[in-house]
Coordinates of C-alpha atoms in Angstrom, one line a residue:
M1 CA 0.2 -0.1 0.2
F2 CA 1.2 3.2 -1.2
L3 CA 0.8 6.8 0.8
P4 CA -1.9 9.3 -0.9
G5 CA -0.1 11.6 -3.5
F6 CA 3.0 9.2 -4.4
V7 CA 2.4 7.6 -8.1
P8 CA 4.6 6.0 -10.3
V9 CA 6.5 8.3 -12.2
C10 CA 8.4 5.5 -14.9
R11 CA 6.3 3.4 -16.9
R12 CA 9.1 0.9 -17.6
H13 CA 9.4 0.5 -13.6
G14 CA 5.8 0.5 -12.4
P15 CA 5.3 0.3 -9.0
G16 CA 8.8 -0.9 -8.2
L17 CA 10.0 2.6 -8.7
K18 CA 7.7 4.1 -6.4
N19 CA 9.2 2.0 -3.5
K20 CA 12.3 3.4 -4.6
Y21 CA 11.3 6.8 -4.8
L22 CA 9.7 6.5 -1.2
E23 CA 12.9 5.3 0.0
Y24 CA 14.9 8.4 -1.7
G25 CA 11.9 11.0 0.3
Y26 CA 10.6 11.9 -3.0
K27 CA 6.8 12.8 -3.3
M28 CA 5.1 12.6 -6.7
S29 CA 2.0 14.2 -7.6
N30 CA -0.6 13.5 -10.2
S31 CA -0.3 16.8 -11.8
P32 CA 1.5 16.3 -15.5
V33 CA 4.6 17.1 -16.7
S34 CA 5.8 18.1 -20.5
I35 CA 8.8 16.8 -22.1
V36 CA 10.7 19.6 -24.6
I37 CA 13.2 17.9 -26.5
L38 CA 15.5 20.8 -28.4
A39 CA 16.5 19.3 -31.8
A40 CA 17.0 22.2 -34.2
G41 CA 20.4 22.6 -34.9
L42 CA 22.6 21.2 -37.5
G43 CA 25.6 20.5 -35.7
T44 CA 28.5 21.9 -38.0
R45 CA 31.2 20.0 -35.5
M46 CA 29.6 16.6 -37.0
K47 CA 31.1 17.9 -40.6
S48 CA 27.9 16.0 -42.2
D49 CA 25.0 17.3 -44.2
K50 CA 22.3 15.3 -41.9
A51 CA 20.9 17.1 -39.1
K52 CA 23.0 15.7 -35.5
V53 CA 20.2 14.3 -33.7
L54 CA 19.4 11.8 -36.6
H55 CA 23.1 10.3 -36.3
E56 CA 23.0 6.9 -35.5
I57 CA 24.8 4.9 -32.6
A58 CA 24.4 1.0 -32.9
G59 CA 21.7 1.9 -35.8
K60 CA 19.5 4.3 -34.0
S61 CA 19.0 7.8 -34.0
M62 CA 20.4 9.9 -31.2
L63 CA 16.8 11.3 -31.3
S64 CA 15.1 8.2 -30.8
Y65 CA 17.2 7.3 -27.9
V66 CA 16.2 10.7 -25.9
L67 CA 12.6 10.5 -26.9
D68 CA 12.6 6.5 -25.9
A69 CA 14.0 8.4 -22.2
A70 CA 10.9 10.6 -22.4
L71 CA 8.1 8.2 -23.0
T72 CA 9.1 6.3 -19.7
V73 CA 7.8 8.8 -18.1
T74 CA 4.0 8.2 -16.7
A75 CA 3.4 11.7 -15.5
C76 CA 4.4 13.0 -19.0
E77 CA 1.4 14.4 -21.0
H78 CA 2.8 15.5 -24.0
V79 CA 6.2 15.6 -25.6
V80 CA 7.5 18.4 -28.0
V81 CA 10.5 18.2 -30.2
V82 CA 11.3 22.0 -31.9
V83 CA 13.0 21.4 -35.0
G84 CA 14.7 23.3 -37.4
C85 CA 17.6 22.5 -39.6
Q86 CA 16.1 19.5 -42.1
A87 CA 13.2 20.0 -40.3
E88 CA 10.6 17.0 -42.1
A89 CA 13.6 14.7 -41.7
V90 CA 13.8 15.2 -37.5
R91 CA 9.6 15.1 -38.1
A92 CA 9.5 11.9 -39.5
E93 CA 12.0 10.5 -36.8
A94 CA 10.0 11.7 -34.1
A95 CA 6.6 10.9 -35.4
K96 CA 8.2 7.2 -35.3
K97 CA 7.0 7.1 -32.1
G98 CA 3.3 8.6 -32.4
G99 CA 1.7 11.2 -30.5
V100 CA 4.5 13.8 -30.6
R101 CA 3.7 17.5 -31.5
F102 CA 6.3 19.9 -32.6
A103 CA 7.3 23.5 -32.7
F104 CA 9.6 24.9 -35.8
Q105 CA 12.7 27.3 -34.8
E106 CA 13.3 29.0 -38.2
R107 CA 16.0 30.6 -37.0
Q108 CA 18.4 29.0 -35.1
L109 CA 18.3 32.2 -31.7
G110 CA 19.8 30.0 -29.0
T111 CA 18.5 27.2 -26.3
G112 CA 16.1 29.9 -24.6
H113 CA 14.9 31.0 -28.0
A114 CA 13.8 27.1 -28.9
V115 CA 11.9 26.3 -25.5
Q116 CA 10.1 29.8 -26.6
C117 CA 9.2 28.1 -29.5
A118 CA 7.9 25.2 -27.9
L119 CA 6.1 26.8 -25.7
D120 CA 3.8 28.2 -28.3
A121 CA 3.0 24.6 -28.6
L122 CA 2.4 23.9 -25.1
S123 CA -0.1 27.5 -24.8
E124 CA -3.0 25.2 -22.8
E125 CA -1.0 23.4 -20.9
T126 CA 0.0 23.8 -17.2
G127 CA 2.3 22.4 -14.4
D128 CA 6.1 21.5 -14.9
V129 CA 8.2 21.5 -18.6
V130 CA 11.4 18.8 -18.3
I131 CA 13.5 20.3 -21.1
L132 CA 16.0 17.4 -23.0
C133 CA 18.9 17.6 -25.7
G134 CA 18.4 15.8 -28.7
D135 CA 22.1 15.1 -28.6
V136 CA 22.2 13.2 -25.2
P137 CA 21.7 9.7 -26.4
F138 CA 22.1 8.0 -23.0
I139 CA 20.0 10.0 -20.5
A140 CA 17.8 7.5 -18.7
G141 CA 14.0 7.7 -18.1
D142 CA 15.0 6.9 -14.4
T143 CA 16.8 10.3 -14.1
I144 CA 14.3 12.2 -15.5
C145 CA 12.0 10.6 -13.3
R146 CA 14.0 11.5 -10.2
L147 CA 14.6 15.3 -11.8
V148 CA 10.9 15.3 -11.7
A149 CA 10.5 14.0 -8.4
A150 CA 12.9 16.5 -6.7
H151 CA 11.5 19.4 -8.5
R152 CA 8.3 18.7 -6.8
Q153 CA 9.2 17.4 -3.5
E154 CA 10.9 20.9 -2.5
A155 CA 8.2 22.7 -4.7
R156 CA 11.0 24.8 -7.0
A157 CA 10.8 27.0 -9.8
V158 CA 13.3 25.2 -11.3
T159 CA 15.5 22.5 -11.0
L160 CA 18.7 21.5 -13.3
L161 CA 20.6 18.3 -13.8
S162 CA 24.6 18.5 -13.2
V163 CA 27.5 16.5 -12.5
A164 CA 30.8 16.6 -11.6
L165 CA 33.3 15.9 -14.2
E166 CA 37.2 15.2 -13.7
N167 CA 37.6 17.4 -16.9
P168 CA 35.0 19.8 -17.2
T169 CA 36.7 21.6 -20.0
G170 CA 33.9 23.4 -22.3
Y171 CA 30.8 23.1 -19.8
G172 CA 29.0 25.8 -18.1
R173 CA 29.6 25.7 -14.6
V174 CA 26.9 25.6 -11.7
I175 CA 27.9 28.5 -9.4
R176 CA 26.9 29.2 -5.9
D177 CA 26.7 32.5 -3.5
P178 CA 28.3 32.2 -0.4
E179 CA 25.5 30.7 1.5
G180 CA 25.4 27.6 -1.2
N181 CA 22.7 28.6 -3.3
V182 CA 22.8 27.9 -7.1
S183 CA 22.9 31.7 -8.0
R184 CA 24.0 31.3 -12.1
I185 CA 25.3 28.8 -15.1
I186 CA 28.3 30.4 -16.3
E187 CA 30.1 29.3 -19.9
E188 CA 33.5 28.8 -19.8
A189 CA 34.6 31.4 -22.0
D190 CA 32.9 33.6 -19.6
A191 CA 34.4 32.3 -16.5
S192 CA 37.6 33.2 -14.5
E193 CA 40.1 31.2 -13.8
Q194 CA 38.8 30.5 -10.2
E195 CA 35.2 29.4 -11.4
R196 CA 36.9 27.3 -14.2
E197 CA 38.4 25.1 -11.2
I198 CA 34.8 24.4 -10.6
N199 CA 34.0 21.0 -11.7
V200 CA 30.1 20.5 -11.3
V201 CA 29.1 21.3 -14.3
N202 CA 25.6 22.2 -16.1
A203 CA 24.2 19.0 -17.8
G204 CA 21.0 21.2 -19.9
I205 CA 18.6 19.5 -18.7
Y206 CA 15.6 21.1 -16.6
C207 CA 12.5 20.5 -14.5
V208 CA 11.0 24.2 -14.6
K209 CA 7.5 25.5 -13.7
K210 CA 5.8 26.4 -16.9
D211 CA 4.6 29.9 -15.9
F212 CA 8.2 30.7 -14.7
L213 CA 9.9 29.3 -17.5
A214 CA 7.5 31.6 -19.9
W215 CA 7.8 34.9 -17.6
A216 CA 11.9 34.2 -17.2
L217 CA 12.5 33.8 -20.8
S218 CA 10.5 36.6 -21.7
R219 CA 13.1 38.8 -19.1
I220 CA 16.0 37.7 -20.7
E221 CA 18.2 39.7 -22.7
P222 CA 19.7 38.3 -26.2
H223 CA 23.3 37.9 -26.4
N224 CA 25.8 38.7 -29.3
A225 CA 25.5 39.5 -32.6
Q226 CA 23.4 37.2 -33.3
N227 CA 20.7 37.5 -30.8
E228 CA 20.6 34.6 -29.4
I229 CA 18.7 33.9 -26.1
Y230 CA 20.6 31.9 -23.6
L231 CA 18.2 28.9 -21.5
T232 CA 20.9 28.9 -18.9
D233 CA 20.0 33.0 -18.0
I234 CA 17.1 31.4 -16.6
I235 CA 19.0 30.5 -13.4
G236 CA 20.4 34.0 -13.1
V237 CA 16.4 35.4 -13.2
A238 CA 15.5 32.7 -10.8
Y239 CA 17.9 33.9 -8.4
T240 CA 17.7 37.2 -8.7
N241 CA 13.6 37.1 -7.8
K242 CA 14.3 34.5 -5.2
R243 CA 12.6 31.7 -7.1
R244 CA 13.5 28.2 -5.7
I245 CA 16.2 26.7 -7.9
G246 CA 17.8 23.4 -6.8
T247 CA 19.9 20.8 -8.7
L248 CA 19.8 16.8 -9.0
V249 CA 23.4 15.4 -9.4
C250 CA 23.4 12.6 -12.0
P251 CA 26.1 9.9 -10.7
D252 CA 26.8 8.9 -14.4
A253 CA 28.5 11.1 -16.0
D254 CA 28.5 9.3 -19.2
E255 CA 24.7 9.8 -19.6
V256 CA 24.6 13.3 -20.1
I257 CA 27.7 13.9 -22.4
G258 CA 26.4 15.5 -25.5
V259 CA 27.6 14.7 -28.7
N260 CA 28.9 17.2 -30.9
S261 CA 31.7 15.8 -33.3
R262 CA 32.7 12.3 -34.8
A263 CA 34.8 11.6 -32.3
D264 CA 32.1 12.0 -29.9
L265 CA 30.1 9.9 -31.7
A266 CA 32.9 7.1 -31.9
R267 CA 32.9 7.3 -28.1
A268 CA 28.9 6.5 -28.0
E269 CA 29.4 3.9 -30.2
E270 CA 31.9 2.2 -28.3
R271 CA 30.2 3.1 -25.2
M272 CA 26.8 1.4 -26.5
A273 CA 28.9 -1.7 -27.6
A274 CA 30.4 -2.0 -24.1
G275 CA 27.1 -1.8 -22.4
L276 CA 25.7 -4.4 -24.7
R277 CA 28.6 -6.9 -24.3
G278 CA 28.0 -6.2 -20.5
K279 CA 24.4 -7.4 -20.7
T280 CA 25.0 -10.4 -23.0
S281 CA 28.1 -11.6 -20.9

């Protein structure tokens, strides 16, 4: 028998996962969650004419892996895939899963702008929004469930997934104030030498209250000559306005590593092959 207000959050695990969340102390509600998958970029570092999220690992597209993880979340009411470069090909790949909505980002004006496009497809929805990256293929459904649970347990405005890396080069660092509260995300190019020594980084995966998300994005100033809007800036907006911010640490760094180049893709293939060998040994 389970306590009122607790629900199984992962389709793949059902009631067994409910026990796990009771053990962790995470309380779930019946309120729905929408999941947004960012998949609009071409990925120039892949040196390919194919959209980045359509590159395959073990014969399956990166986008397909992310969709599979998203669709294990029982509380998920809607999945929105943001498309842009090679939109029709990406739509066709995502549509294989069924029941997916799409948002079109005509110009790639940053991750924040991509999420704004997705919110247009969720105009009637309320509750929380989980934001995933289509080029992070190893994200697990369990991790998404834990992120939502932790977010709701503390009634936060935003909860971000973080990870400690031995070599954090290239990743945005999670900055905390003197009291230990998350205050902002700073990209490596903008970080001081002291900030670059921080090894806890932003994984680029979030759970955010929808009303706060829309409000925060409307307050962000565009960056650079391209007028890009960075999703990471919602953390600073939340902190400045004294909204609750939290993090969930992902224990498996490989799970949240993005695939941005041919070398990354080769490493992902190796990781997948090693995982498959482990299952059959």
